[in-house]
mmCIF file of C-alpha atoms and ligand atoms in Angstrom:
data_model
loop_
_atom_site.group_PDB
_atom_site.id
_atom_site.type_symbol
_atom_site.label_atom_id
_atom_site.label_comp_id
_atom_site.label_asym_id
_atom_site.label_seq_id
_atom_site.Cartn_x
_atom_site.Cartn_y
_atom_site.Cartn_z
ATOM 1 C CA UNK A 959 65.746 192.846 33.106
ATOM 2 C CA UNK A 960 69.306 193.685 33.839
ATOM 3 C CA UNK A 961 71.083 192.585 36.868
ATOM 4 C CA UNK A 962 73.807 194.848 37.985
ATOM 5 C CA UNK A 963 77.273 193.446 37.975
ATOM 6 C CA UNK A 964 78.824 196.618 39.237
ATOM 7 C CA UNK A 965 77.887 195.763 42.784
ATOM 8 C CA UNK A 966 81.263 195.081 44.487
ATOM 9 C CA UNK A 967 79.961 192.433 47.049
ATOM 10 C CA UNK A 968 79.003 190.323 43.773
ATOM 11 C CA UNK A 969 82.905 189.725 43.264
ATOM 12 C CA UNK A 970 83.517 188.378 46.551
ATOM 13 C CA UNK A 971 80.267 186.736 47.766
ATOM 14 C CA UNK A 972 80.952 183.045 48.557
ATOM 15 C CA UNK A 973 84.568 183.221 47.695
ATOM 16 C CA UNK A 974 85.688 183.795 51.380
ATOM 17 C CA UNK A 975 87.667 186.383 53.338
ATOM 18 C CA UNK A 976 90.730 186.264 51.281
ATOM 19 C CA UNK A 977 89.154 187.279 48.282
ATOM 20 C CA UNK A 978 87.069 190.207 50.023
ATOM 21 C CA UNK A 979 90.016 191.496 52.022
ATOM 22 C CA UNK A 980 93.264 190.570 49.987
ATOM 23 C CA UNK A 981 94.674 193.960 50.453
ATOM 24 C CA UNK A 982 94.634 193.585 54.313
ATOM 25 C CA UNK A 983 96.186 190.199 54.424
ATOM 26 C CA UNK A 984 99.423 188.666 54.323
ATOM 27 C CA UNK A 985 98.787 187.036 50.730
ATOM 28 C CA UNK A 986 100.472 187.464 47.489
ATOM 29 C CA UNK A 987 99.739 186.325 43.753
ATOM 30 C CA UNK A 988 101.828 183.295 44.695
ATOM 31 C CA UNK A 989 99.395 182.232 47.480
ATOM 32 C CA UNK A 990 97.280 179.283 46.777
ATOM 33 C CA UNK A 991 93.863 180.366 48.227
ATOM 34 C CA UNK A 992 92.132 177.588 50.209
ATOM 35 C CA UNK A 993 88.843 178.755 51.028
ATOM 36 C CA UNK A 994 85.233 177.387 51.929
ATOM 37 C CA UNK A 995 83.529 180.528 51.408
ATOM 38 C CA UNK A 996 84.130 181.699 55.020
ATOM 39 C CA UNK A 997 83.060 185.110 56.374
ATOM 40 C CA UNK A 998 80.305 187.367 55.592
ATOM 41 C CA UNK A 999 78.298 186.220 58.450
ATOM 42 C CA UNK A 1000 74.985 188.040 59.441
ATOM 43 C CA UNK A 1001 75.248 190.844 62.063
ATOM 44 C CA UNK A 1002 71.527 190.226 63.474
ATOM 45 C CA UNK A 1003 69.859 193.154 65.203
ATOM 46 C CA UNK A 1004 68.287 191.760 68.464
ATOM 47 C CA UNK A 1005 65.189 193.617 69.629
ATOM 48 C CA UNK A 1006 64.715 191.893 72.883
ATOM 49 C CA UNK A 1007 68.208 192.196 74.025
ATOM 50 C CA UNK A 1008 68.166 195.848 72.959
ATOM 51 C CA UNK A 1009 64.971 196.427 75.010
ATOM 52 C CA UNK A 1010 66.646 194.924 77.860
ATOM 53 C CA UNK A 1011 69.500 197.523 77.687
ATOM 54 C CA UNK A 1012 66.858 200.289 76.997
ATOM 55 C CA UNK A 1013 67.608 203.838 76.580
ATOM 56 C CA UNK A 1014 67.889 203.671 72.748
ATOM 57 C CA UNK A 1015 70.931 201.157 72.634
ATOM 58 C CA UNK A 1016 70.973 198.899 70.003
ATOM 59 C CA UNK A 1017 72.246 195.374 70.284
ATOM 60 C CA UNK A 1018 73.641 193.226 67.285
ATOM 61 C CA UNK A 1019 74.796 189.765 67.251
ATOM 62 C CA UNK A 1020 77.663 188.707 65.057
ATOM 63 C CA UNK A 1021 76.662 185.112 64.410
ATOM 64 C CA UNK A 1022 79.839 183.452 63.746
ATOM 65 C CA UNK A 1023 78.449 179.913 63.935
ATOM 66 C CA UNK A 1024 77.309 180.390 60.378
ATOM 67 C CA UNK A 1025 80.809 179.963 59.058
ATOM 68 C CA UNK A 1026 81.509 176.806 57.020
ATOM 69 C CA UNK A 1027 82.403 174.602 60.030
ATOM 70 C CA UNK A 1028 80.254 176.428 62.501
ATOM 71 C CA UNK A 1029 82.717 178.574 64.079
ATOM 72 C CA UNK A 1030 84.795 181.779 63.941
ATOM 73 C CA UNK A 1031 87.865 179.731 63.647
ATOM 74 C CA UNK A 1032 87.371 179.448 59.619
ATOM 75 C CA UNK A 1033 88.313 183.170 59.119
ATOM 76 C CA UNK A 1034 91.770 182.655 60.530
ATOM 77 C CA UNK A 1035 91.996 179.132 59.190
ATOM 78 C CA UNK A 1036 91.673 180.030 55.411
ATOM 79 C CA UNK A 1037 94.805 182.306 55.683
ATOM 80 C CA UNK A 1038 96.926 180.196 57.836
ATOM 81 C CA UNK A 1039 96.210 176.910 55.559
ATOM 82 C CA UNK A 1040 96.732 178.967 52.438
ATOM 83 C CA UNK A 1041 100.158 180.392 53.694
ATOM 84 C CA UNK A 1042 101.224 176.925 55.052
ATOM 85 C CA UNK A 1043 100.319 175.451 51.487
ATOM 86 C CA UNK A 1044 102.272 178.186 49.969
ATOM 87 C CA UNK A 1045 105.213 177.319 51.997
ATOM 88 C CA UNK A 1046 104.820 173.662 50.970
ATOM 89 C CA UNK A 1047 103.273 172.226 54.290
ATOM 90 C CA UNK A 1048 102.109 168.429 54.062
ATOM 91 C CA UNK A 1049 100.627 168.216 57.561
ATOM 92 C CA UNK A 1050 99.086 170.616 59.801
ATOM 93 C CA UNK A 1051 98.966 170.363 63.542
ATOM 94 C CA UNK A 1052 96.974 171.916 66.181
ATOM 95 C CA UNK A 1053 95.809 171.728 69.850
ATOM 96 C CA UNK A 1054 92.070 172.342 70.423
ATOM 97 C CA UNK A 1055 89.161 172.739 72.646
ATOM 98 C CA UNK A 1056 87.363 171.288 69.401
ATOM 99 C CA UNK A 1057 86.433 174.266 67.060
ATOM 100 C CA UNK A 1058 90.083 174.907 65.877
ATOM 101 C CA UNK A 1059 90.345 171.076 65.102
ATOM 102 C CA UNK A 1060 87.211 171.171 63.318
ATOM 103 C CA UNK A 1061 88.355 174.089 61.053
ATOM 104 C CA UNK A 1062 91.856 172.823 60.591
ATOM 105 C CA UNK A 1063 90.601 169.301 59.538
ATOM 106 C CA UNK A 1064 88.184 170.702 57.044
ATOM 107 C CA UNK A 1065 90.660 173.350 55.482
ATOM 108 C CA UNK A 1066 93.361 170.528 55.367
ATOM 109 C CA UNK A 1067 90.890 168.294 53.540
ATOM 110 C CA UNK A 1068 90.201 171.060 50.932
ATOM 111 C CA UNK A 1069 94.001 171.644 50.488
ATOM 112 C CA UNK A 1070 94.474 167.865 50.114
ATOM 113 C CA UNK A 1071 96.930 167.814 52.770
ATOM 114 C CA UNK A 1072 96.905 165.841 56.121
ATOM 115 C CA UNK A 1073 95.926 167.224 59.582
ATOM 116 C CA UNK A 1074 96.812 166.005 63.327
ATOM 117 C CA UNK A 1075 94.556 167.327 65.977
ATOM 118 C CA UNK A 1076 95.800 167.127 69.741
ATOM 119 C CA UNK A 1077 92.504 167.291 72.075
ATOM 120 C CA UNK A 1078 91.976 166.965 75.828
ATOM 121 C CA UNK A 1079 90.404 163.549 76.257
ATOM 122 C CA UNK A 1080 86.739 163.592 77.440
ATOM 123 C CA UNK A 1081 86.402 167.462 77.041
ATOM 124 C CA UNK A 1082 85.354 167.965 73.435
ATOM 125 C CA UNK A 1083 81.746 168.578 72.410
ATOM 126 C CA UNK A 1084 80.403 165.744 70.338
ATOM 127 C CA UNK A 1085 79.685 167.556 67.318
ATOM 128 C CA UNK A 1086 83.150 169.026 67.246
ATOM 129 C CA UNK A 1087 84.662 165.559 67.575
ATOM 130 C CA UNK A 1088 82.458 164.215 64.765
ATOM 131 C CA UNK A 1089 83.798 167.032 62.525
ATOM 132 C CA UNK A 1090 87.482 166.118 63.148
ATOM 133 C CA UNK A 1091 86.829 162.442 61.836
ATOM 134 C CA UNK A 1092 84.376 163.340 59.378
ATOM 135 C CA UNK A 1093 86.800 165.704 57.628
ATOM 136 C CA UNK A 1094 89.621 162.903 58.120
ATOM 137 C CA UNK A 1095 92.019 164.342 60.503
ATOM 138 C CA UNK A 1096 94.235 162.184 62.588
ATOM 139 C CA UNK A 1097 92.824 162.434 66.017
ATOM 140 C CA UNK A 1098 95.003 162.185 69.302
ATOM 141 C CA UNK A 1099 93.429 162.669 72.523
ATOM 142 C CA UNK A 1100 95.773 163.370 75.557
ATOM 143 C CA UNK A 1101 95.232 162.637 79.074
ATOM 144 C CA UNK A 1102 95.437 166.376 80.025
ATOM 145 C CA UNK A 1103 94.052 169.848 79.193
ATOM 146 C CA UNK A 1104 94.058 172.297 76.002
ATOM 147 C CA UNK A 1105 97.166 174.200 77.719
ATOM 148 C CA UNK A 1106 99.126 170.835 77.729
ATOM 149 C CA UNK A 1107 98.186 170.019 74.253
ATOM 150 C CA UNK A 1108 99.277 173.511 73.148
ATOM 151 C CA UNK A 1109 102.542 172.804 74.733
ATOM 152 C CA UNK A 1110 103.197 169.655 72.795
ATOM 153 C CA UNK A 1111 101.934 171.193 69.688
ATOM 154 C CA UNK A 1112 104.673 174.004 70.287
ATOM 155 C CA UNK A 1113 107.215 171.279 70.640
ATOM 156 C CA UNK A 1114 106.069 169.473 67.291
ATOM 157 C CA UNK A 1115 105.880 172.645 65.372
ATOM 158 C CA UNK A 1116 109.704 172.999 65.921
ATOM 159 C CA UNK A 1117 109.951 169.855 63.841
ATOM 160 C CA UNK A 1118 110.030 170.583 59.953
ATOM 161 C CA UNK A 1119 107.221 168.234 59.249
ATOM 162 C CA UNK A 1120 104.286 170.030 60.999
ATOM 163 C CA UNK A 1121 102.774 173.518 60.234
ATOM 164 C CA UNK A 1122 101.167 174.872 63.530
ATOM 165 C CA UNK A 1123 97.620 176.397 62.806
ATOM 166 C CA UNK A 1124 96.787 177.460 66.224
ATOM 167 C CA UNK A 1125 96.396 181.190 66.963
ATOM 168 C CA UNK A 1126 100.084 181.375 67.988
ATOM 169 C CA UNK A 1127 100.327 181.593 64.126
ATOM 170 C CA UNK A 1128 99.853 185.269 63.224
ATOM 171 C CA UNK A 1129 98.193 184.267 59.803
ATOM 172 C CA UNK A 1130 95.390 183.124 61.861
ATOM 173 C CA UNK A 1131 94.987 186.480 63.656
ATOM 174 C CA UNK A 1132 95.236 188.054 60.352
ATOM 175 C CA UNK A 1133 92.278 186.358 59.045
ATOM 176 C CA UNK A 1134 90.263 186.677 62.079
ATOM 177 C CA UNK A 1135 90.600 190.543 62.087
ATOM 178 C CA UNK A 1136 87.998 190.503 59.209
ATOM 179 C CA UNK A 1137 85.212 190.047 61.339
ATOM 180 C CA UNK A 1138 85.910 193.494 62.627
ATOM 181 C CA UNK A 1139 85.965 194.836 59.090
ATOM 182 C CA UNK A 1140 82.560 193.529 58.310
ATOM 183 C CA UNK A 1141 81.240 195.136 61.435
ATOM 184 C CA UNK A 1142 82.642 198.458 60.596
ATOM 185 C CA UNK A 1143 81.513 198.239 57.059
ATOM 186 C CA UNK A 1144 78.091 197.313 57.978
ATOM 187 C CA UNK A 1145 77.552 199.712 60.899
ATOM 188 C CA UNK A 1146 79.496 202.409 58.754
ATOM 189 C CA UNK A 1147 81.706 202.591 61.837
ATOM 190 C CA UNK A 1148 82.681 200.552 64.942
ATOM 191 C CA UNK A 1149 80.174 200.168 67.677
ATOM 192 C CA UNK A 1150 80.600 201.617 71.098
ATOM 193 C CA UNK A 1151 81.100 198.230 72.883
ATOM 194 C CA UNK A 1152 82.318 194.931 71.480
ATOM 195 C CA UNK A 1153 81.551 191.763 73.640
ATOM 196 C CA UNK A 1154 83.175 188.485 73.004
ATOM 197 C CA UNK A 1155 84.055 185.205 75.069
ATOM 198 C CA UNK A 1156 87.806 184.626 75.629
ATOM 199 C CA UNK A 1157 89.746 181.397 75.789
ATOM 200 C CA UNK A 1158 93.160 181.267 74.511
ATOM 201 C CA UNK A 1159 92.613 185.009 73.621
ATOM 202 C CA UNK A 1160 93.461 185.027 69.787
ATOM 203 C CA UNK A 1161 89.907 186.361 68.919
ATOM 204 C CA UNK A 1162 89.874 189.350 71.218
ATOM 205 C CA UNK A 1163 93.315 190.323 69.899
ATOM 206 C CA UNK A 1164 92.364 189.776 66.192
ATOM 207 C CA UNK A 1165 89.038 192.058 66.502
ATOM 208 C CA UNK A 1166 91.181 194.791 68.249
ATOM 209 C CA UNK A 1167 93.708 194.798 65.391
ATOM 210 C CA UNK A 1168 91.180 194.873 62.780
ATOM 211 C CA UNK A 1169 89.381 197.959 64.352
ATOM 212 C CA UNK A 1170 92.710 199.516 64.836
ATOM 213 C CA UNK A 1171 93.785 198.875 61.228
ATOM 214 C CA UNK A 1172 90.529 200.191 59.769
ATOM 215 C CA UNK A 1173 90.835 203.361 61.855
ATOM 216 C CA UNK A 1174 94.379 203.805 60.859
ATOM 217 C CA UNK A 1175 93.343 203.534 57.013
ATOM 218 C CA UNK A 1176 90.886 206.150 57.732
ATOM 219 C CA UNK A 1177 87.971 203.645 56.983
ATOM 220 C CA UNK A 1178 86.370 204.397 60.232
ATOM 221 C CA UNK A 1179 86.707 207.059 63.019
ATOM 222 C CA UNK A 1180 85.934 205.066 66.311
ATOM 223 C CA UNK A 1181 87.156 202.016 68.125
ATOM 224 C CA UNK A 1182 85.115 200.089 70.425
ATOM 225 C CA UNK A 1183 85.577 199.289 74.067
ATOM 226 C CA UNK A 1184 86.695 195.547 74.158
ATOM 227 C CA UNK A 1185 84.685 193.642 76.675
ATOM 228 C CA UNK A 1186 86.077 190.025 77.329
ATOM 229 C CA UNK A 1187 84.143 187.234 79.142
ATOM 230 C CA UNK A 1188 85.955 184.189 80.744
ATOM 231 C CA UNK A 1189 83.995 181.490 82.410
ATOM 232 C CA UNK A 1190 84.574 181.643 86.390
ATOM 233 C CA UNK A 1191 86.316 178.536 86.656
ATOM 234 C CA UNK A 1192 88.546 179.380 83.575
ATOM 235 C CA UNK A 1193 89.453 182.945 84.184
ATOM 236 C CA UNK A 1194 93.340 183.324 84.223
ATOM 237 C CA UNK A 1195 93.316 187.080 82.599
ATOM 238 C CA UNK A 1196 90.541 188.107 84.909
ATOM 239 C CA UNK A 1197 92.359 186.617 88.015
ATOM 240 C CA UNK A 1198 95.645 187.629 86.656
ATOM 241 C CA UNK A 1199 97.163 184.170 87.092
ATOM 242 C CA UNK A 1200 97.562 180.821 85.513
ATOM 243 C CA UNK A 1201 94.552 178.361 86.174
ATOM 244 C CA UNK A 1202 96.362 175.003 86.321
ATOM 245 C CA UNK A 1203 92.952 173.084 86.440
ATOM 246 C CA UNK A 1204 90.536 174.980 84.385
ATOM 247 C CA UNK A 1205 86.872 173.837 84.608
ATOM 248 C CA UNK A 1206 83.616 175.093 82.860
ATOM 249 C CA UNK A 1207 80.722 173.901 81.035
ATOM 250 C CA UNK A 1208 81.645 176.131 78.178
ATOM 251 C CA UNK A 1209 84.398 173.342 76.952
ATOM 252 C CA UNK A 1210 85.559 175.819 74.322
ATOM 253 C CA UNK A 1211 87.084 178.346 76.609
ATOM 254 C CA UNK A 1212 88.238 175.709 79.226
ATOM 255 C CA UNK A 1213 91.820 177.259 79.081
ATOM 256 C CA UNK A 1214 94.149 178.161 81.985
ATOM 257 C CA UNK A 1215 97.160 179.878 80.293
ATOM 258 C CA UNK A 1216 95.949 181.676 77.114
ATOM 259 C CA UNK A 1217 98.730 182.075 74.337
ATOM 260 C CA UNK A 1218 97.643 185.377 73.509
ATOM 261 C CA UNK A 1219 97.412 186.876 77.043
ATOM 262 C CA UNK A 1220 99.487 189.979 76.508
ATOM 263 C CA UNK A 1221 97.808 190.983 73.461
ATOM 264 C CA UNK A 1222 94.506 190.731 75.189
ATOM 265 C CA UNK A 1223 95.347 192.703 77.934
ATOM 266 C CA UNK A 1224 96.633 195.436 75.473
ATOM 267 C CA UNK A 1225 93.577 195.049 73.440
ATOM 268 C CA UNK A 1226 91.570 195.700 76.753
ATOM 269 C CA UNK A 1227 93.781 198.475 78.039
ATOM 270 C CA UNK A 1228 94.126 200.618 74.757
ATOM 271 C CA UNK A 1229 90.261 200.202 74.050
ATOM 272 C CA UNK A 1230 89.486 201.224 77.680
ATOM 273 C CA UNK A 1231 87.731 198.161 78.084
ATOM 274 C CA UNK A 1232 87.513 195.305 80.405
ATOM 275 C CA UNK A 1233 87.628 191.388 81.246
ATOM 276 C CA UNK A 1234 84.915 189.970 83.309
ATOM 277 C CA UNK A 1235 83.689 186.634 84.477
ATOM 278 C CA UNK A 1236 80.387 184.797 84.182
ATOM 279 C CA UNK A 1237 79.318 181.595 85.839
ATOM 280 C CA UNK A 1238 78.340 178.459 84.317
ATOM 281 C CA UNK A 1239 74.748 178.899 85.539
ATOM 282 C CA UNK A 1240 74.624 182.436 83.842
ATOM 283 C CA UNK A 1241 76.107 180.870 80.649
ATOM 284 C CA UNK A 1242 73.570 178.133 80.337
ATOM 285 C CA UNK A 1243 70.910 180.727 81.339
ATOM 286 C CA UNK A 1244 71.973 183.045 78.540
ATOM 287 C CA UNK A 1245 72.297 180.105 76.010
ATOM 288 C CA UNK A 1246 68.691 179.270 76.711
ATOM 289 C CA UNK A 1247 67.516 182.794 76.772
ATOM 290 C CA UNK A 1248 69.046 183.658 73.208
ATOM 291 C CA UNK A 1249 67.659 180.571 71.692
ATOM 292 C CA UNK A 1250 64.230 181.286 72.945
ATOM 293 C CA UNK A 1251 63.949 184.989 72.777
ATOM 294 C CA UNK A 1252 65.968 185.854 69.750
ATOM 295 C CA UNK A 1253 65.968 182.463 67.861
ATOM 296 C CA UNK A 1254 69.565 182.169 67.846
ATOM 297 C CA UNK A 1255 71.154 178.976 69.279
ATOM 298 C CA UNK A 1256 74.866 179.125 70.094
ATOM 299 C CA UNK A 1257 77.072 176.710 71.943
ATOM 300 C CA UNK A 1258 77.845 177.501 75.792
ATOM 301 C CA UNK A 1259 81.044 179.467 75.240
ATOM 302 C CA UNK A 1260 79.477 181.639 72.649
ATOM 303 C CA UNK A 1261 76.690 182.593 75.191
ATOM 304 C CA UNK A 1262 79.150 184.104 77.679
ATOM 305 C CA UNK A 1263 79.046 187.426 76.364
ATOM 306 C CA UNK A 1264 75.176 187.528 76.188
ATOM 307 C CA UNK A 1265 75.362 186.338 79.971
ATOM 308 C CA UNK A 1266 77.440 189.440 80.555
ATOM 309 C CA UNK A 1267 75.030 191.688 78.982
ATOM 310 C CA UNK A 1268 72.006 190.048 80.478
ATOM 311 C CA UNK A 1269 73.647 190.742 83.853
ATOM 312 C CA UNK A 1270 74.356 194.275 83.002
ATOM 313 C CA UNK A 1271 70.926 194.973 82.051
ATOM 314 C CA UNK A 1272 69.401 193.459 85.270
ATOM 315 C CA UNK A 1273 71.876 195.647 87.472
ATOM 316 C CA UNK A 1274 70.311 198.795 89.220
ATOM 317 C CA UNK A 1275 68.000 201.011 86.881
ATOM 318 C CA UNK A 1276 70.729 201.719 84.128
ATOM 319 C CA UNK A 1277 72.584 198.975 82.549
ATOM 320 C CA UNK A 1278 76.319 199.110 83.371
ATOM 321 C CA UNK A 1279 79.440 196.896 83.037
ATOM 322 C CA UNK A 1280 81.277 196.678 86.474
ATOM 323 C CA UNK A 1281 80.424 200.155 87.252
ATOM 324 C CA UNK A 1282 80.752 201.867 83.946
ATOM 325 C CA UNK A 1283 77.416 202.592 82.747
ATOM 326 C CA UNK A 1284 76.381 202.080 79.134
ATOM 327 C CA UNK A 1285 75.487 205.524 77.682
ATOM 328 C CA UNK A 1286 72.240 206.127 76.064
ATOM 329 C CA UNK A 1287 71.901 205.207 72.504
ATOM 330 C CA UNK A 1288 75.141 202.946 72.579
ATOM 331 C CA UNK A 1289 75.683 200.472 69.771
ATOM 332 C CA UNK A 1290 76.829 197.069 71.198
ATOM 333 C CA UNK A 1291 78.016 194.055 69.337
ATOM 334 C CA UNK A 1292 78.279 190.645 70.739
ATOM 335 C CA UNK A 1293 80.038 187.884 68.852
ATOM 336 C CA UNK A 1294 78.604 184.580 69.149
ATOM 337 C CA UNK A 1295 81.409 182.303 68.337
ATOM 338 C CA UNK A 1296 80.037 178.931 67.589
ATOM 339 C CA UNK A 1297 76.852 177.144 66.540
ATOM 340 C CA UNK A 1298 74.733 175.481 69.285
ATOM 341 C CA UNK A 1299 74.515 172.259 67.402
ATOM 342 C CA UNK A 1300 78.221 171.443 68.031
ATOM 343 C CA UNK A 1301 77.363 170.712 71.712
ATOM 344 C CA UNK A 1302 74.086 169.002 72.029
ATOM 345 C CA UNK A 1303 74.906 167.281 75.367
ATOM 346 C CA UNK A 1304 74.598 170.405 77.383
ATOM 347 C CA UNK A 1305 70.931 170.727 76.193
ATOM 348 C CA UNK A 1306 70.080 167.028 76.115
ATOM 349 C CA UNK A 1307 71.114 166.662 79.828
ATOM 350 C CA UNK A 1308 68.355 168.777 80.988
ATOM 351 C CA UNK A 1309 65.681 167.167 78.979
ATOM 352 C CA UNK A 1310 63.322 164.366 79.416
ATOM 353 C CA UNK A 1311 63.008 162.988 75.880
ATOM 354 C CA UNK A 1312 59.133 162.654 75.005
ATOM 355 C CA UNK A 1313 57.579 159.049 75.259
ATOM 356 C CA UNK A 1314 56.048 158.199 71.947
ATOM 357 C CA UNK A 1315 52.209 158.402 71.520
ATOM 358 C CA UNK A 1316 49.780 156.759 69.555
ATOM 359 C CA UNK A 1317 49.868 158.138 65.913
ATOM 360 C CA UNK A 1318 46.420 159.804 65.815
ATOM 361 C CA UNK A 1319 45.126 163.496 66.320
ATOM 362 C CA UNK A 1320 43.585 163.199 69.824
ATOM 363 C CA UNK A 1321 46.762 161.482 71.335
ATOM 364 C CA UNK A 1322 48.911 164.132 69.617
ATOM 365 C CA UNK A 1323 46.733 166.961 70.823
ATOM 366 C CA UNK A 1324 46.927 165.511 74.473
ATOM 367 C CA UNK A 1325 50.634 165.201 74.249
ATOM 368 C CA UNK A 1326 51.046 168.934 73.165
ATOM 369 C CA UNK A 1327 48.947 170.025 75.918
ATOM 370 C CA UNK A 1328 50.925 168.041 78.229
ATOM 371 C CA UNK A 1329 54.204 169.671 77.122
ATOM 372 C CA UNK A 1330 52.595 172.977 77.769
ATOM 373 C CA UNK A 1331 51.835 172.287 81.630
HETATM 374 N N1 F0G B 595 84.234 180.555 71.342
HETATM 375 C C1 F0G B 595 84.437 179.234 70.927
HETATM 376 C C2 F0G B 595 83.259 178.737 70.416
HETATM 377 C C3 F0G B 595 85.667 178.747 70.836
HETATM 378 O O1 F0G B 595 85.829 177.731 70.317
HETATM 379 C C4 F0G B 595 86.791 179.498 71.431
HETATM 380 C C5 F0G B 595 87.965 178.948 71.191
HETATM 381 C C6 F0G B 595 86.582 180.849 71.899
HETATM 382 C C7 F0G B 595 85.447 181.327 71.863
HETATM 383 C C8 F0G B 595 87.784 181.642 72.580
HETATM 384 O O2 F0G B 595 88.302 182.239 71.509
HETATM 385 O O3 F0G B 595 90.494 181.425 71.943
HETATM 386 O O4 F0G B 595 90.585 183.052 70.358
HETATM 387 O O5 F0G B 595 89.913 183.311 72.877
HETATM 388 N N2 F0G B 595 88.490 177.816 70.903
HETATM 389 C C9 F0G B 595 89.668 177.356 70.783
HETATM 390 C C10 F0G B 595 89.805 175.915 70.129
HETATM 391 C C11 F0G B 595 90.609 177.323 71.872
HETATM 392 O O6 F0G B 595 90.650 175.171 70.100
HETATM 393 O O7 F0G B 595 88.716 175.784 69.338
HETATM 394 P P1 F0G B 595 89.894 182.482 71.870
#
């Protein structure tokens, strides 16, 4: 049997976003590629979400939790770390709500350099904390929030000994825009709406840059309306003011002064999109719904766009976002940014762990019946 080697995909599969999208990224032959095979995540058609919106609309979930460290950050990190190594960096540094630090630590390990991560004490989900230690990062917890951590990182980055890999580093945004490329290639054009959570606002800016670039290059004709969701207690862009003490169960987006605020506003305005808020209750309900109805388990922050979509589907007879109805036959993509396993506490807190029963058939059957009641 002949196995075709002409398939373009065969050349980059498992080699990461730089191999696949080299022509669109700020790399040269002199750039050492530090990759963990990130990107190429599934765009999962979601029949139950589609049915909720109705009227022939199709909803797809871009499952970024399937990247090597369990979040979308890996797409930007491969570019940022490759470029940092090209420039001779020995130590990476970042502030993080947990995912950037996990990703930075992994790519630093891969590159054989060190990585310092500055984290808000007590506000990092346990899975993410475990990752930073597992990959060997130097972990510093501050008695403050993410915004304060990022401020310190900016100051430390001014010294020669640290390379910043937060999304204020444009190499991160360049890498993250590849998710928009993948979506356009898979759907053969952009969707009508793109929904995603917004924290430091790098990702919404990156997606928009990706959509714009492919249209500019004639690789697509349309651009989506960008719809960003912030948590009610951490919604600076929505409220148009810095939130000094952001609070939300979605710790990944517990941010009060996003670094890419201006870029996000531009993406929303240029795309005729919007920024909206969802409550912690809506986030947790959407997280649970997505896991049970579609089999996709995401961390709380990632459920924010699903919460927004569920709310849209429940409003009046026709689904709409804050007054703007969703036209018949729309294609909607929701990026779910991080894996549910990163944040087990949220689910565990609502559970009563089962008491062990005797190891025999009748006791186990009785226990199954009891859990169904
Ligand atoms: N979803 C998850 C799971 C995140 O970890 C983040 C950001 C976002 C959404 C928001 O993306 O910041 O580009 O608007 N996490 C950062 C971190 C802040 O440190 O891991 P954004």
